[in-house]
């Protein structure tokens, strides 16, 4: 259909597209679908067919995805092949099973301390995730898919000016995150996290988390004071997998002379 918009007005309405197509018997048809439609969304551009390689039959397409500033745009794809039969025995519809092509990246910030230190608080003011891939092209054929990346990077920043987030306490015990209380941590980018292009984090291509926060001094001091601190964390080398939810739990120490942190990663 060559990047044609296929849509319907409701669950019971028929699927519509502009040009009529006919089934040809004794032939294999390969169908590929991308959502959202590139003509209606600035994140999806340059949807193009991939010409088959001689002897390989690598039919497919490529789609370029650019992460929006809000990082809340999903990219879904689907593909299927149908062999037509002779005579009147041909499919009446094409069935697709869509899959998520982006990685859901979440960041939870905690304060490190035992239950008796409940008076020590960390109040998050600003969080940034730096050096994130901005644009990449997904190449999909019958046999599989792969990304090719541009050199452009971007920064996601969320500020809590006037609405600083006091985070809960937690510890990493035997490699497992153990909250000290049932209250939720400060989640800088909301409960849904960010939808980002999957890629591999390496020492030469790092992703950095920067946290600006206020640290409350011990309650037994003469005044209840807050001291501003900044922490920069280089995320460990890993691959952000497509269609997965990846959560980084950043536990910041309450030490007033040395800023320390622990990092726990969970992939769902």
PDB file of C-alpha atoms in Angstrom:
ATOM      1  CA  UNK A   1       0.000   0.000   0.000  1.00  0.00           C
ATOM      2  CA  UNK A   2       3.117   2.211   0.017  1.00  0.00           C
ATOM      3  CA  UNK A   3       2.697   4.068   3.306  1.00  0.00           C
ATOM      4  CA  UNK A   4      -1.030   4.504   2.879  1.00  0.00           C
ATOM      5  CA  UNK A   5      -3.205   5.403   5.834  1.00  0.00           C
ATOM      6  CA  UNK A   6      -5.428   2.460   6.807  1.00  0.00           C
ATOM      7  CA  UNK A   7      -7.981   3.421   9.434  1.00  0.00           C
ATOM      8  CA  UNK A   8     -11.525   3.064  10.701  1.00  0.00           C
ATOM      9  CA  UNK A   9     -13.932   5.222  12.662  1.00  0.00           C
ATOM     10  CA  UNK A  10     -14.823   2.651  15.310  1.00  0.00           C
ATOM     11  CA  UNK A  11     -14.489  -0.964  16.417  1.00  0.00           C
ATOM     12  CA  UNK A  12     -17.490  -2.039  14.340  1.00  0.00           C
ATOM     13  CA  UNK A  13     -16.642   0.076  11.295  1.00  0.00           C
ATOM     14  CA  UNK A  14     -14.833  -1.335   8.255  1.00  0.00           C
ATOM     15  CA  UNK A  15     -11.161  -0.612   7.579  1.00  0.00           C
ATOM     16  CA  UNK A  16     -10.749   1.928   4.790  1.00  0.00           C
ATOM     17  CA  UNK A  17      -7.945   3.078   2.484  1.00  0.00           C
ATOM     18  CA  UNK A  18      -7.905   5.078  -0.703  1.00  0.00           C
ATOM     19  CA  UNK A  19      -6.933   2.645  -3.443  1.00  0.00           C
ATOM     20  CA  UNK A  20      -8.452  -0.741  -4.209  1.00  0.00           C
ATOM     21  CA  UNK A  21      -6.089  -3.727  -4.250  1.00  0.00           C
ATOM     22  CA  UNK A  22      -6.755  -7.202  -5.668  1.00  0.00           C
ATOM     23  CA  UNK A  23      -5.544 -10.607  -4.551  1.00  0.00           C
ATOM     24  CA  UNK A  24      -3.517 -12.482  -7.159  1.00  0.00           C
ATOM     25  CA  UNK A  25      -3.691 -16.255  -6.866  1.00  0.00           C
ATOM     26  CA  UNK A  26      -0.652 -18.479  -6.259  1.00  0.00           C
ATOM     27  CA  UNK A  27       1.393 -15.650  -4.837  1.00  0.00           C
ATOM     28  CA  UNK A  28       2.892 -14.790  -1.416  1.00  0.00           C
ATOM     29  CA  UNK A  29       2.048 -11.334  -0.079  1.00  0.00           C
ATOM     30  CA  UNK A  30       4.063  -9.685   2.692  1.00  0.00           C
ATOM     31  CA  UNK A  31       2.317  -7.045   4.790  1.00  0.00           C
ATOM     32  CA  UNK A  32       3.987  -4.548   7.102  1.00  0.00           C
ATOM     33  CA  UNK A  33       2.286  -2.002   9.344  1.00  0.00           C
ATOM     34  CA  UNK A  34       3.525   0.968  11.398  1.00  0.00           C
ATOM     35  CA  UNK A  35       1.682   3.004  14.006  1.00  0.00           C
ATOM     36  CA  UNK A  36       1.350   5.959  14.203  1.00  0.00           C
ATOM     37  CA  UNK A  37       0.765   6.863  10.570  1.00  0.00           C
ATOM     38  CA  UNK A  38       3.673   9.024   9.405  1.00  0.00           C
ATOM     39  CA  UNK A  39       1.422  11.527   7.639  1.00  0.00           C
ATOM     40  CA  UNK A  40      -0.186  12.493  10.943  1.00  0.00           C
ATOM     41  CA  UNK A  41       2.719  12.411  13.394  1.00  0.00           C
ATOM     42  CA  UNK A  42       6.054  14.212  13.450  1.00  0.00           C
ATOM     43  CA  UNK A  43       7.789  11.367  15.333  1.00  0.00           C
ATOM     44  CA  UNK A  44       7.456   8.900  12.449  1.00  0.00           C
ATOM     45  CA  UNK A  45       9.007   9.984   9.152  1.00  0.00           C
ATOM     46  CA  UNK A  46      10.535   8.518   6.003  1.00  0.00           C
ATOM     47  CA  UNK A  47       8.593   5.268   5.811  1.00  0.00           C
ATOM     48  CA  UNK A  48      10.072   3.560   2.747  1.00  0.00           C
ATOM     49  CA  UNK A  49       9.944   0.161   1.136  1.00  0.00           C
ATOM     50  CA  UNK A  50      13.119  -1.926   1.127  1.00  0.00           C
ATOM     51  CA  UNK A  51      13.839  -3.443  -2.281  1.00  0.00           C
ATOM     52  CA  UNK A  52      14.506  -7.185  -2.194  1.00  0.00           C
ATOM     53  CA  UNK A  53      18.117  -8.274  -2.357  1.00  0.00           C
ATOM     54  CA  UNK A  54      18.856 -10.627  -5.246  1.00  0.00           C
ATOM     55  CA  UNK A  55      18.581 -14.224  -4.081  1.00  0.00           C
ATOM     56  CA  UNK A  56      17.407 -13.293  -0.589  1.00  0.00           C
ATOM     57  CA  UNK A  57      13.894 -11.944  -1.042  1.00  0.00           C
ATOM     58  CA  UNK A  58      14.420  -9.450   1.783  1.00  0.00           C
ATOM     59  CA  UNK A  59      11.194  -7.557   1.329  1.00  0.00           C
ATOM     60  CA  UNK A  60      10.494  -4.999   4.019  1.00  0.00           C
ATOM     61  CA  UNK A  61      10.486  -1.344   4.962  1.00  0.00           C
ATOM     62  CA  UNK A  62      12.345   1.271   6.986  1.00  0.00           C
ATOM     63  CA  UNK A  63      10.871   3.854   9.333  1.00  0.00           C
ATOM     64  CA  UNK A  64      12.687   6.746  11.007  1.00  0.00           C
ATOM     65  CA  UNK A  65      11.586   7.599  14.532  1.00  0.00           C
ATOM     66  CA  UNK A  66      12.467  10.824  16.328  1.00  0.00           C
ATOM     67  CA  UNK A  67      11.939  10.969  20.072  1.00  0.00           C
ATOM     68  CA  UNK A  68       9.629  13.879  20.914  1.00  0.00           C
ATOM     69  CA  UNK A  69      10.472  16.231  23.746  1.00  0.00           C
ATOM     70  CA  UNK A  70       7.728  14.715  25.883  1.00  0.00           C
ATOM     71  CA  UNK A  71       8.929  11.154  25.132  1.00  0.00           C
ATOM     72  CA  UNK A  72       5.347   9.918  25.276  1.00  0.00           C
ATOM     73  CA  UNK A  73       4.903   8.687  21.692  1.00  0.00           C
ATOM     74  CA  UNK A  74       4.894   4.936  21.144  1.00  0.00           C
ATOM     75  CA  UNK A  75       6.059   3.117  18.003  1.00  0.00           C
ATOM     76  CA  UNK A  76       4.241  -0.098  17.096  1.00  0.00           C
ATOM     77  CA  UNK A  77       4.946  -2.406  14.166  1.00  0.00           C
ATOM     78  CA  UNK A  78       3.489  -5.606  12.762  1.00  0.00           C
ATOM     79  CA  UNK A  79       4.167  -7.920   9.856  1.00  0.00           C
ATOM     80  CA  UNK A  80       2.611 -11.010   8.343  1.00  0.00           C
ATOM     81  CA  UNK A  81       2.777 -13.103   5.177  1.00  0.00           C
ATOM     82  CA  UNK A  82      -0.178 -14.663   3.354  1.00  0.00           C
ATOM     83  CA  UNK A  83      -0.107 -17.171   0.489  1.00  0.00           C
ATOM     84  CA  UNK A  84      -3.056 -16.908  -1.844  1.00  0.00           C
ATOM     85  CA  UNK A  85      -4.757 -19.999  -3.182  1.00  0.00           C
ATOM     86  CA  UNK A  86      -6.080 -20.849  -6.603  1.00  0.00           C
ATOM     87  CA  UNK A  87      -9.510 -19.863  -7.804  1.00  0.00           C
ATOM     88  CA  UNK A  88     -11.721 -18.111  -5.269  1.00  0.00           C
ATOM     89  CA  UNK A  89      -9.855 -19.364  -2.159  1.00  0.00           C
ATOM     90  CA  UNK A  90      -8.096 -16.280  -0.911  1.00  0.00           C
ATOM     91  CA  UNK A  91      -8.021 -14.379   2.418  1.00  0.00           C
ATOM     92  CA  UNK A  92     -10.719 -11.846   3.115  1.00  0.00           C
ATOM     93  CA  UNK A  93      -8.668  -9.934   5.688  1.00  0.00           C
ATOM     94  CA  UNK A  94      -5.117  -9.523   6.962  1.00  0.00           C
ATOM     95  CA  UNK A  95      -4.451 -10.149  10.636  1.00  0.00           C
ATOM     96  CA  UNK A  96      -1.716  -8.236  12.477  1.00  0.00           C
ATOM     97  CA  UNK A  97      -0.143  -8.726  15.883  1.00  0.00           C
ATOM     98  CA  UNK A  98       1.534  -5.451  16.835  1.00  0.00           C
ATOM     99  CA  UNK A  99       4.622  -5.217  19.020  1.00  0.00           C
ATOM    100  CA  UNK A 100       6.257  -2.375  20.941  1.00  0.00           C
ATOM    101  CA  UNK A 101       9.494  -1.134  19.379  1.00  0.00           C
ATOM    102  CA  UNK A 102      10.560   1.343  22.092  1.00  0.00           C
ATOM    103  CA  UNK A 103      11.923   0.898  25.620  1.00  0.00           C
ATOM    104  CA  UNK A 104       9.980   2.144  28.639  1.00  0.00           C
ATOM    105  CA  UNK A 105      12.643   3.719  30.886  1.00  0.00           C
ATOM    106  CA  UNK A 106      11.650   4.526  34.465  1.00  0.00           C
ATOM    107  CA  UNK A 107      13.623   6.176  37.256  1.00  0.00           C
ATOM    108  CA  UNK A 108      12.763   5.899  40.959  1.00  0.00           C
ATOM    109  CA  UNK A 109      14.728   7.958  43.478  1.00  0.00           C
ATOM    110  CA  UNK A 110      15.040   6.816  47.082  1.00  0.00           C
ATOM    111  CA  UNK A 111      16.793   7.977  50.244  1.00  0.00           C
ATOM    112  CA  UNK A 112      19.130   5.485  51.901  1.00  0.00           C
ATOM    113  CA  UNK A 113      18.699   4.948  55.631  1.00  0.00           C
ATOM    114  CA  UNK A 114      17.313   2.769  58.358  1.00  0.00           C
ATOM    115  CA  UNK A 115      13.890   3.230  59.902  1.00  0.00           C
ATOM    116  CA  UNK A 116      15.268   5.222  62.825  1.00  0.00           C
ATOM    117  CA  UNK A 117      16.533   7.889  60.412  1.00  0.00           C
ATOM    118  CA  UNK A 118      13.108   8.905  59.188  1.00  0.00           C
ATOM    119  CA  UNK A 119      13.824  12.534  60.033  1.00  0.00           C
ATOM    120  CA  UNK A 120      16.538  12.728  57.361  1.00  0.00           C
ATOM    121  CA  UNK A 121      14.864  13.692  54.107  1.00  0.00           C
ATOM    122  CA  UNK A 122      15.901  14.135  50.489  1.00  0.00           C
ATOM    123  CA  UNK A 123      13.827  16.571  48.457  1.00  0.00           C
ATOM    124  CA  UNK A 124      14.252  16.263  44.665  1.00  0.00           C
ATOM    125  CA  UNK A 125      14.267  19.554  42.741  1.00  0.00           C
ATOM    126  CA  UNK A 126      15.335  18.565  39.222  1.00  0.00           C
ATOM    127  CA  UNK A 127      16.154  15.387  37.314  1.00  0.00           C
ATOM    128  CA  UNK A 128      17.790  15.055  33.898  1.00  0.00           C
ATOM    129  CA  UNK A 129      18.593  12.076  31.678  1.00  0.00           C
ATOM    130  CA  UNK A 130      21.369  13.066  29.287  1.00  0.00           C
ATOM    131  CA  UNK A 131      22.881  11.712  26.075  1.00  0.00           C
ATOM    132  CA  UNK A 132      19.756   9.849  24.964  1.00  0.00           C
ATOM    133  CA  UNK A 133      19.410   8.840  21.305  1.00  0.00           C
ATOM    134  CA  UNK A 134      17.209  11.365  19.491  1.00  0.00           C
ATOM    135  CA  UNK A 135      16.662   9.773  16.072  1.00  0.00           C
ATOM    136  CA  UNK A 136      17.079   6.304  14.594  1.00  0.00           C
ATOM    137  CA  UNK A 137      15.827   4.244  11.662  1.00  0.00           C
ATOM    138  CA  UNK A 138      14.225   0.844  12.139  1.00  0.00           C
ATOM    139  CA  UNK A 139      14.855  -1.488   9.204  1.00  0.00           C
ATOM    140  CA  UNK A 140      12.426  -4.417   9.076  1.00  0.00           C
ATOM    141  CA  UNK A 141      12.379  -7.337   6.683  1.00  0.00           C
ATOM    142  CA  UNK A 142      10.628 -10.690   6.698  1.00  0.00           C
ATOM    143  CA  UNK A 143      13.500 -12.239   8.645  1.00  0.00           C
ATOM    144  CA  UNK A 144      14.001  -9.587  11.338  1.00  0.00           C
ATOM    145  CA  UNK A 145      14.593  -5.973  12.375  1.00  0.00           C
ATOM    146  CA  UNK A 146      17.548  -3.762  13.265  1.00  0.00           C
ATOM    147  CA  UNK A 147      18.120  -0.122  14.244  1.00  0.00           C
ATOM    148  CA  UNK A 148      20.581   2.323  12.706  1.00  0.00           C
ATOM    149  CA  UNK A 149      21.271   5.457  14.746  1.00  0.00           C
ATOM    150  CA  UNK A 150      21.999   9.099  14.054  1.00  0.00           C
ATOM    151  CA  UNK A 151      24.617  10.910  16.107  1.00  0.00           C
ATOM    152  CA  UNK A 152      22.057  13.349  17.524  1.00  0.00           C
ATOM    153  CA  UNK A 153      21.471  13.226  21.282  1.00  0.00           C
ATOM    154  CA  UNK A 154      18.963  14.888  23.570  1.00  0.00           C
ATOM    155  CA  UNK A 155      18.299  15.671  27.239  1.00  0.00           C
ATOM    156  CA  UNK A 156      15.107  15.075  29.204  1.00  0.00           C
ATOM    157  CA  UNK A 157      14.670  17.349  32.208  1.00  0.00           C
ATOM    158  CA  UNK A 158      11.890  17.612  34.737  1.00  0.00           C
ATOM    159  CA  UNK A 159      11.866  20.296  37.410  1.00  0.00           C
ATOM    160  CA  UNK A 160       9.880  20.455  40.621  1.00  0.00           C
ATOM    161  CA  UNK A 161      10.168  24.171  41.338  1.00  0.00           C
ATOM    162  CA  UNK A 162       7.806  24.975  44.180  1.00  0.00           C
ATOM    163  CA  UNK A 163       6.756  21.329  44.350  1.00  0.00           C
ATOM    164  CA  UNK A 164       9.897  19.521  45.497  1.00  0.00           C
ATOM    165  CA  UNK A 165       9.409  15.791  45.934  1.00  0.00           C
ATOM    166  CA  UNK A 166      10.332  14.259  49.299  1.00  0.00           C
ATOM    167  CA  UNK A 167      11.315  10.655  48.580  1.00  0.00           C
ATOM    168  CA  UNK A 168      10.931   7.531  50.678  1.00  0.00           C
ATOM    169  CA  UNK A 169      13.746   5.481  52.140  1.00  0.00           C
ATOM    170  CA  UNK A 170      14.953   2.130  50.843  1.00  0.00           C
ATOM    171  CA  UNK A 171      17.946  -0.174  50.947  1.00  0.00           C
ATOM    172  CA  UNK A 172      19.408  -2.757  48.586  1.00  0.00           C
ATOM    173  CA  UNK A 173      19.587  -6.027  50.512  1.00  0.00           C
ATOM    174  CA  UNK A 174      21.058  -9.072  48.765  1.00  0.00           C
ATOM    175  CA  UNK A 175      20.686  -7.280  45.446  1.00  0.00           C
ATOM    176  CA  UNK A 176      16.983  -6.576  45.982  1.00  0.00           C
ATOM    177  CA  UNK A 177      15.395  -3.180  46.556  1.00  0.00           C
ATOM    178  CA  UNK A 178      13.736  -3.119  49.992  1.00  0.00           C
ATOM    179  CA  UNK A 179      11.649  -0.030  50.820  1.00  0.00           C
ATOM    180  CA  UNK A 180      11.527   0.992  54.490  1.00  0.00           C
ATOM    181  CA  UNK A 181       7.913   2.049  54.192  1.00  0.00           C
ATOM    182  CA  UNK A 182       4.947   1.577  51.926  1.00  0.00           C
ATOM    183  CA  UNK A 183       4.999   5.155  50.626  1.00  0.00           C
ATOM    184  CA  UNK A 184       6.029   5.606  47.007  1.00  0.00           C
ATOM    185  CA  UNK A 185       9.344   7.161  45.962  1.00  0.00           C
ATOM    186  CA  UNK A 186       9.629  10.333  43.971  1.00  0.00           C
ATOM    187  CA  UNK A 187       9.175   9.325  40.324  1.00  0.00           C
ATOM    188  CA  UNK A 188      10.696  12.138  38.249  1.00  0.00           C
ATOM    189  CA  UNK A 189       8.995  11.326  34.954  1.00  0.00           C
ATOM    190  CA  UNK A 190       5.650  10.068  36.187  1.00  0.00           C
ATOM    191  CA  UNK A 191       4.400   6.547  36.761  1.00  0.00           C
ATOM    192  CA  UNK A 192       4.601   5.682  33.067  1.00  0.00           C
ATOM    193  CA  UNK A 193       8.255   6.658  32.587  1.00  0.00           C
ATOM    194  CA  UNK A 194       9.763   7.630  29.231  1.00  0.00           C
ATOM    195  CA  UNK A 195       9.430   5.902  25.854  1.00  0.00           C
ATOM    196  CA  UNK A 196      12.915   5.928  24.305  1.00  0.00           C
ATOM    197  CA  UNK A 197      14.672   4.387  21.318  1.00  0.00           C
ATOM    198  CA  UNK A 198      16.322   1.089  22.332  1.00  0.00           C
ATOM    199  CA  UNK A 199      20.103   1.153  22.119  1.00  0.00           C
ATOM    200  CA  UNK A 200      23.223  -0.090  23.864  1.00  0.00           C
ATOM    201  CA  UNK A 201      24.856   1.970  26.613  1.00  0.00           C
ATOM    202  CA  UNK A 202      28.649   1.748  26.596  1.00  0.00           C
ATOM    203  CA  UNK A 203      31.521   3.633  28.192  1.00  0.00           C
ATOM    204  CA  UNK A 204      32.043   5.478  24.914  1.00  0.00           C
ATOM    205  CA  UNK A 205      28.299   6.127  24.538  1.00  0.00           C
ATOM    206  CA  UNK A 206      27.129   6.748  28.124  1.00  0.00           C
ATOM    207  CA  UNK A 207      23.740   7.793  29.461  1.00  0.00           C
ATOM    208  CA  UNK A 208      23.961  10.070  32.494  1.00  0.00           C
ATOM    209  CA  UNK A 209      21.365  10.812  35.165  1.00  0.00           C
ATOM    210  CA  UNK A 210      21.698  14.136  36.976  1.00  0.00           C
ATOM    211  CA  UNK A 211      19.755  14.852  40.165  1.00  0.00           C
ATOM    212  CA  UNK A 212      19.594  18.222  41.930  1.00  0.00           C
ATOM    213  CA  UNK A 213      18.160  17.826  45.409  1.00  0.00           C
ATOM    214  CA  UNK A 214      17.978  19.351  48.859  1.00  0.00           C
ATOM    215  CA  UNK A 215      19.307  17.330  51.791  1.00  0.00           C
ATOM    216  CA  UNK A 216      17.763  17.991  55.192  1.00  0.00           C
ATOM    217  CA  UNK A 217      20.251  18.312  58.041  1.00  0.00           C
ATOM    218  CA  UNK A 218      19.759  16.252  61.199  1.00  0.00           C
ATOM    219  CA  UNK A 219      16.763  17.353  63.203  1.00  0.00           C
ATOM    220  CA  UNK A 220      18.826  17.825  66.378  1.00  0.00           C
ATOM    221  CA  UNK A 221      20.747  20.742  64.889  1.00  0.00           C
ATOM    222  CA  UNK A 222      19.904  24.281  65.977  1.00  0.00           C
ATOM    223  CA  UNK A 223      18.005  24.949  62.773  1.00  0.00           C
ATOM    224  CA  UNK A 224      16.106  22.799  60.337  1.00  0.00           C
ATOM    225  CA  UNK A 225      18.210  23.520  57.254  1.00  0.00           C
ATOM    226  CA  UNK A 226      18.206  22.185  53.701  1.00  0.00           C
ATOM    227  CA  UNK A 227      21.462  21.926  51.763  1.00  0.00           C
ATOM    228  CA  UNK A 228      21.401  21.730  47.946  1.00  0.00           C
ATOM    229  CA  UNK A 229      23.437  18.967  46.320  1.00  0.00           C
ATOM    230  CA  UNK A 230      23.945  17.630  42.799  1.00  0.00           C
ATOM    231  CA  UNK A 231      24.579  14.017  41.874  1.00  0.00           C
ATOM    232  CA  UNK A 232      25.620  12.716  38.442  1.00  0.00           C
ATOM    233  CA  UNK A 233      25.334   8.981  37.814  1.00  0.00           C
ATOM    234  CA  UNK A 234      26.634   7.169  34.742  1.00  0.00           C
ATOM    235  CA  UNK A 235      24.272   4.282  34.037  1.00  0.00           C
ATOM    236  CA  UNK A 236      25.946   0.864  33.750  1.00  0.00           C
ATOM    237  CA  UNK A 237      26.701  -0.655  30.372  1.00  0.00           C
ATOM    238  CA  UNK A 238      23.589  -2.428  29.160  1.00  0.00           C
ATOM    239  CA  UNK A 239      21.130  -2.708  26.288  1.00  0.00           C
ATOM    240  CA  UNK A 240      17.713  -1.076  26.466  1.00  0.00           C
ATOM    241  CA  UNK A 241      15.480  -3.833  25.064  1.00  0.00           C
ATOM    242  CA  UNK A 242      12.527  -3.075  22.817  1.00  0.00           C
ATOM    243  CA  UNK A 243       9.116  -3.757  24.302  1.00  0.00           C
ATOM    244  CA  UNK A 244      10.440  -3.955  27.877  1.00  0.00           C
ATOM    245  CA  UNK A 245      10.014  -1.805  30.966  1.00  0.00           C
ATOM    246  CA  UNK A 246      13.355  -0.936  32.524  1.00  0.00           C
ATOM    247  CA  UNK A 247      13.404   0.656  35.978  1.00  0.00           C
ATOM    248  CA  UNK A 248      16.452   2.245  37.598  1.00  0.00           C
ATOM    249  CA  UNK A 249      16.222   2.588  41.379  1.00  0.00           C
ATOM    250  CA  UNK A 250      18.622   5.319  42.474  1.00  0.00           C
ATOM    251  CA  UNK A 251      19.284   5.319  46.220  1.00  0.00           C
ATOM    252  CA  UNK A 252      21.001   8.495  47.419  1.00  0.00           C
ATOM    253  CA  UNK A 253      22.997   8.499  50.660  1.00  0.00           C
ATOM    254  CA  UNK A 254      22.254  10.963  53.435  1.00  0.00           C
ATOM    255  CA  UNK A 255      25.950  11.486  54.185  1.00  0.00           C
ATOM    256  CA  UNK A 256      26.708  15.199  54.385  1.00  0.00           C
ATOM    257  CA  UNK A 257      30.365  15.127  53.387  1.00  0.00           C
ATOM    258  CA  UNK A 258      30.388  12.515  50.612  1.00  0.00           C
ATOM    259  CA  UNK A 259      27.551  11.959  48.150  1.00  0.00           C
ATOM    260  CA  UNK A 260      27.106   8.243  47.591  1.00  0.00           C
ATOM    261  CA  UNK A 261      24.499   6.227  45.737  1.00  0.00           C
ATOM    262  CA  UNK A 262      23.436   2.699  44.974  1.00  0.00           C
ATOM    263  CA  UNK A 263      21.802   1.612  41.731  1.00  0.00           C
ATOM    264  CA  UNK A 264      19.372  -1.238  41.262  1.00  0.00           C
ATOM    265  CA  UNK A 265      17.974  -2.176  37.834  1.00  0.00           C
ATOM    266  CA  UNK A 266      14.810  -4.167  37.123  1.00  0.00           C
ATOM    267  CA  UNK A 267      13.674  -5.279  33.652  1.00  0.00           C
ATOM    268  CA  UNK A 268      10.082  -6.409  33.074  1.00  0.00           C
TER     269      UNK A 268
END
